[in-house]
Coordinates of C-alpha atoms in Angstrom, one line a residue:
M82 CA 60.5 -167.9 43.1
T83 CA 58.3 -167.3 40.1
R84 CA 54.6 -168.3 40.6
I85 CA 53.0 -169.3 37.4
E86 CA 49.2 -169.8 36.9
K87 CA 47.6 -171.0 33.7
R88 CA 44.1 -170.0 32.7
G89 CA 43.0 -171.3 29.3
N90 CA 45.5 -169.8 26.8
I91 CA 47.0 -167.3 29.1
V92 CA 49.9 -167.6 31.6
I93 CA 50.1 -165.3 34.7
F94 CA 53.5 -164.6 36.2
N95 CA 53.5 -163.6 39.9
N96 CA 50.3 -161.5 39.4
E97 CA 52.6 -159.0 37.6
Y98 CA 52.2 -159.7 33.9
V99 CA 50.3 -162.0 31.5
I100 CA 51.5 -163.9 28.4
K101 CA 48.8 -164.8 25.9
E102 CA 49.2 -166.6 22.6
E103 CA 47.3 -164.6 19.9
K104 CA 47.7 -162.5 16.8
D105 CA 49.4 -159.2 16.8
L106 CA 46.9 -156.6 17.9
K107 CA 49.0 -153.5 17.6
D108 CA 47.0 -152.1 14.6
L109 CA 43.8 -152.6 16.5
E110 CA 45.2 -150.9 19.6
N111 CA 46.4 -147.9 17.4
Y112 CA 43.0 -147.7 15.8
L113 CA 41.1 -147.7 19.2
N114 CA 43.5 -145.0 20.5
S115 CA 42.8 -142.9 17.4
R116 CA 39.1 -143.1 18.1
D117 CA 39.6 -142.2 21.8
Y118 CA 38.4 -145.5 23.1
H119 CA 40.6 -146.9 25.9
G120 CA 38.6 -149.9 27.3
F121 CA 41.3 -152.4 26.5
I122 CA 44.6 -153.5 28.2
K123 CA 47.6 -152.2 26.3
V124 CA 50.2 -154.7 25.0
L125 CA 53.6 -154.3 26.8
E126 CA 55.6 -156.1 24.2
R127 CA 55.2 -158.7 21.4
D128 CA 57.3 -161.8 21.1
E129 CA 56.7 -164.1 18.1
D130 CA 53.1 -165.3 18.5
K131 CA 52.6 -164.0 22.0
N132 CA 51.5 -160.7 23.6
K133 CA 52.7 -159.6 27.0
Y134 CA 50.2 -157.6 29.1
P135 CA 50.3 -156.1 32.6
Y136 CA 48.3 -158.2 35.1
I137 CA 45.1 -156.3 36.2
K138 CA 43.1 -157.7 39.1
N139 CA 39.3 -157.9 38.7
Y140 CA 37.6 -156.1 41.6
S141 CA 34.0 -156.7 40.4
L142 CA 32.0 -158.9 42.7
N143 CA 28.6 -158.6 41.2
N144 CA 27.7 -160.0 37.7
N145 CA 24.8 -157.6 37.1
Q146 CA 27.0 -154.6 37.9
L147 CA 29.8 -155.9 35.7
A148 CA 27.3 -156.5 32.9
T149 CA 26.0 -152.9 33.0
D150 CA 29.5 -151.6 33.0
L151 CA 30.3 -153.8 30.1
A152 CA 27.2 -152.5 28.3
S153 CA 28.4 -148.9 28.8
S154 CA 31.8 -149.8 27.4
L155 CA 30.2 -151.5 24.4
A156 CA 28.1 -148.4 23.7
L157 CA 31.1 -146.2 23.8
L158 CA 33.0 -148.5 21.5
H159 CA 30.2 -148.6 19.0
N160 CA 29.7 -144.8 19.1
K161 CA 33.4 -144.0 18.7
T162 CA 33.9 -146.3 15.7
S163 CA 30.6 -146.2 13.8
Y164 CA 30.1 -145.0 10.2
N165 CA 27.6 -145.5 7.4
K166 CA 28.4 -148.1 4.8
E167 CA 26.7 -148.5 1.4
V168 CA 25.0 -151.8 0.9
N169 CA 22.7 -153.3 -1.8
N170 CA 19.5 -155.1 -1.3
D171 CA 21.2 -158.5 -1.8
K172 CA 22.7 -158.3 1.7
H173 CA 19.3 -157.6 3.3
K174 CA 17.7 -160.3 1.2
K175 CA 20.3 -162.8 2.3
I176 CA 19.8 -162.0 5.9
Y177 CA 16.0 -162.4 5.4
D178 CA 16.4 -165.7 3.6
D179 CA 18.9 -167.1 6.1
L180 CA 16.7 -166.2 9.1
L181 CA 13.5 -167.5 7.4
G182 CA 15.3 -170.7 6.5
Y183 CA 16.4 -171.2 10.1
I184 CA 12.9 -170.5 11.4
N185 CA 11.4 -173.0 9.0
Y186 CA 14.1 -175.5 10.0
L187 CA 13.2 -175.0 13.7
E188 CA 9.5 -175.5 12.9
E189 CA 10.2 -178.8 11.2
K190 CA 12.5 -179.8 14.0
Y191 CA 9.9 -179.1 16.7
R192 CA 7.1 -180.8 14.7
S193 CA 9.2 -184.0 14.3
I194 CA 9.7 -184.2 18.1
I195 CA 5.9 -184.0 18.5
S196 CA 5.4 -186.7 15.8
K197 CA 7.8 -189.0 17.7
I198 CA 6.1 -188.4 21.0
E199 CA 2.7 -189.3 19.5
Y200 CA 3.9 -192.8 18.8
T201 CA 5.0 -193.2 22.4
D202 CA 2.7 -195.1 24.7
F203 CA 4.3 -193.7 27.9
P204 CA 5.9 -190.3 27.3
S205 CA 8.9 -189.6 29.5
P206 CA 8.9 -186.5 31.9
S207 CA 10.9 -184.5 29.3
E208 CA 8.4 -185.4 26.6
I209 CA 5.4 -184.4 28.8
L210 CA 7.1 -181.1 29.6
Y211 CA 7.6 -180.5 25.9
L212 CA 4.0 -181.4 25.0
S213 CA 2.6 -179.1 27.7
N214 CA 4.5 -176.1 26.4
Y215 CA 4.6 -176.8 22.6
T216 CA 2.2 -174.0 21.7
K217 CA 4.7 -171.5 23.2
L218 CA 7.2 -172.7 20.6
T219 CA 4.8 -172.2 17.7
D220 CA 3.7 -168.7 19.1
C221 CA 7.4 -167.7 19.4
L222 CA 8.2 -168.8 15.8
G223 CA 5.1 -167.0 14.5
F224 CA 6.3 -163.8 16.2
C225 CA 9.7 -164.2 14.6
K226 CA 8.3 -164.6 11.2
R227 CA 6.0 -161.6 11.5
E228 CA 8.9 -159.4 12.8
L229 CA 11.2 -160.6 10.0
E230 CA 8.7 -159.5 7.4
A231 CA 8.4 -156.1 9.2
W232 CA 12.2 -155.8 9.3
F233 CA 12.6 -156.6 5.6
N234 CA 10.0 -153.9 4.8
L235 CA 12.0 -151.4 6.7
V236 CA 15.3 -152.1 5.0
K237 CA 14.4 -153.3 1.5
N238 CA 14.8 -149.8 0.0
K239 CA 17.7 -148.7 2.1
N240 CA 21.2 -148.5 0.6
K241 CA 23.1 -147.7 3.7
E242 CA 23.7 -149.3 7.1
R243 CA 25.5 -148.4 10.2
V244 CA 28.6 -150.4 11.1
S245 CA 31.1 -150.2 13.9
L246 CA 34.0 -152.0 15.3
I247 CA 32.6 -154.9 17.4
H248 CA 34.3 -156.9 20.0
G249 CA 33.0 -160.1 18.5
N250 CA 33.0 -162.3 21.7
V251 CA 31.2 -160.5 24.4
R252 CA 30.8 -162.4 27.7
L253 CA 31.4 -161.5 31.4
E254 CA 34.7 -163.5 31.5
H255 CA 36.1 -161.1 29.0
A256 CA 35.5 -158.1 31.2
I257 CA 37.8 -156.9 34.0
Y258 CA 36.9 -154.0 36.4
N259 CA 39.7 -152.2 38.1
D260 CA 40.2 -148.5 37.7
Q261 CA 37.9 -148.8 34.8
L262 CA 36.2 -151.5 32.7
Y263 CA 38.6 -153.4 30.4
L264 CA 37.5 -155.7 27.6
T265 CA 39.9 -158.6 26.8
S266 CA 40.1 -161.2 24.1
W267 CA 39.8 -159.0 21.0
R268 CA 40.8 -161.6 18.4
H269 CA 37.3 -161.7 16.8
A270 CA 37.1 -157.9 16.5
R271 CA 35.8 -156.7 13.1
F272 CA 33.5 -154.1 11.5
E273 CA 29.9 -155.2 11.6
T274 CA 26.5 -154.0 12.7
P275 CA 26.7 -153.2 16.4
I276 CA 23.8 -155.5 17.3
V277 CA 26.1 -158.5 16.8
D278 CA 27.8 -157.7 20.1
L279 CA 24.4 -157.4 21.9
I280 CA 23.2 -160.7 20.4
D281 CA 26.3 -162.5 21.5
F282 CA 26.2 -160.9 24.9
Y283 CA 22.6 -162.1 25.4
H284 CA 23.2 -165.6 24.1
N285 CA 26.3 -166.0 26.3
E286 CA 24.9 -164.6 29.5
W287 CA 21.1 -164.8 29.5
K288 CA 21.1 -167.3 32.4
N289 CA 23.5 -165.3 34.5
I290 CA 22.4 -161.7 34.5
E291 CA 19.3 -159.5 34.5
F292 CA 19.6 -158.3 30.9
S293 CA 17.0 -155.5 31.0
S294 CA 19.5 -153.3 32.9
V295 CA 22.1 -154.1 30.3
L296 CA 19.8 -152.8 27.5
E297 CA 18.8 -149.7 29.4
K298 CA 22.4 -148.8 30.0
Y299 CA 23.4 -149.5 26.4
F300 CA 20.4 -147.6 24.9
D301 CA 21.0 -144.7 27.2
K302 CA 24.4 -144.2 25.5
C303 CA 23.9 -145.6 22.1
S304 CA 20.5 -145.6 20.4
L305 CA 19.6 -148.3 17.9
L306 CA 17.9 -147.5 14.6
P307 CA 14.4 -149.0 14.3
E308 CA 15.6 -151.7 11.8
E309 CA 18.6 -152.5 14.1
Q310 CA 16.4 -152.9 17.2
K311 CA 14.0 -155.1 15.3
L312 CA 16.7 -157.4 13.9
F313 CA 18.2 -157.6 17.4
I314 CA 14.9 -158.7 18.9
I315 CA 14.3 -161.3 16.1
N316 CA 17.7 -162.9 16.7
I317 CA 17.4 -163.1 20.5
S318 CA 13.8 -164.3 20.2
L319 CA 14.7 -167.4 18.2
P320 CA 14.3 -170.3 20.6
L321 CA 17.1 -172.8 21.3
E322 CA 17.5 -176.0 19.4
P323 CA 17.0 -178.9 21.8
L324 CA 19.7 -181.6 21.7
F325 CA 18.4 -184.8 23.3
K326 CA 20.7 -187.3 25.0
D327 CA 20.3 -190.8 26.4
D328 CA 20.1 -189.4 29.9
E329 CA 16.5 -188.5 30.8
F330 CA 17.5 -186.2 33.6
A331 CA 19.7 -184.2 31.2
N332 CA 16.7 -184.1 28.7
V333 CA 14.4 -182.6 31.3
I334 CA 17.0 -179.9 32.0
T335 CA 17.3 -179.3 28.2
I336 CA 13.6 -178.8 27.7
R337 CA 13.3 -176.7 30.8
E338 CA 16.0 -174.5 29.5
L339 CA 14.4 -174.3 26.1
F340 CA 11.2 -172.8 27.6
D341 CA 13.0 -170.7 30.3
Y342 CA 14.8 -169.0 27.4
I343 CA 11.6 -168.2 25.6
Y344 CA 9.8 -166.9 28.7
K345 CA 12.8 -164.8 29.8
T346 CA 13.3 -163.3 26.4
E347 CA 9.6 -162.6 26.0
Q348 CA 9.7 -160.7 29.3
L349 CA 12.8 -158.8 28.2
I350 CA 11.4 -157.5 24.9
R351 CA 7.8 -156.8 26.1
P352 CA 8.5 -153.2 27.1
Y353 CA 9.6 -152.5 23.5
Y354 CA 6.1 -153.5 22.2
T355 CA 4.0 -151.3 24.4
V356 CA 1.6 -148.8 22.9
E357 CA 4.0 -146.0 24.0
N358 CA 7.0 -147.6 22.2
K359 CA 5.0 -148.4 19.1
E360 CA 4.0 -144.7 18.8

C-alpha cells in the first residue's frame, strides 16, 4: 500500500521520493555542479510541471545548530558563485532613495500613532506600551538615516559591485540536515548581492534562533565588504511596521514584538560598532 503525505506543495510517497510542482531547475543544478557547490537535492526526473526528488530525512533536532550549518552552506554558495559586476551610480542612488523614502514613511507612520494616542483620554495597554518606548523608535530611525548616508558615501564613486547566486528564500524550513546540509526551494534563486540572503534569513528567523552565531559562522567563511556589511545592518535595523487590529490582546503582542525586534537587533549589531571594529 502506498502511503502519501502532503506538505504544502510537495507530496511524499512512502518516505522514498518527493513530487513537487515547480519550474524546471535543471539549468540551475548544472550551474551549481559546475561551480562545485552541492548543497542541494538532485532532481531524479522531470514530468511536465513537476520535479521528482529522493526523500531525505531531516536529522537536525536543534534550530541553532541547523541555522549555523545553513549559514556555512550560504557562505559556500556565495563564495563559489560570486563575481564583480559593473554598475553605475543610478543603482546606488535608487537604493539610497528607496531606503530613505521608507525611513521617512516609518517616521510619519509612528508619529501618526502618537498623535492618535494624544487624543485618547484613556490609552489602552498597547498604546501605553507604545508611548513608553517611542523614543527607541526615533533613535533607531535616526541611526538608520546616519548609516544610510555613510553607506552612500562609500559607494557613490564605485562602479563595481559583488554579486553571487542567492537562494532567495532562506528560512530553516528550507534546510535539511542528513549526511550534509541541503537547501531546498530554489525557485527564487537569482544573481544579486549576497546580503539579500542574510537579510531574508534574519527577517524570517529572528524570533527563532540566536543569530550572532549565524553571522560568526558566515563571516568566518565569507567576508563582507564594508559597504555590504553597512547595507546589511541598515536593512535589518529598520523596525517593523505595526499593524493594529480590533483585538487589544493582539495589539499588545504586536507592539511588544516591534520593540523586541529593535532591542534584539541592536544587541546583534553592537559588536560591529566597537572601537576595535571601527578601527
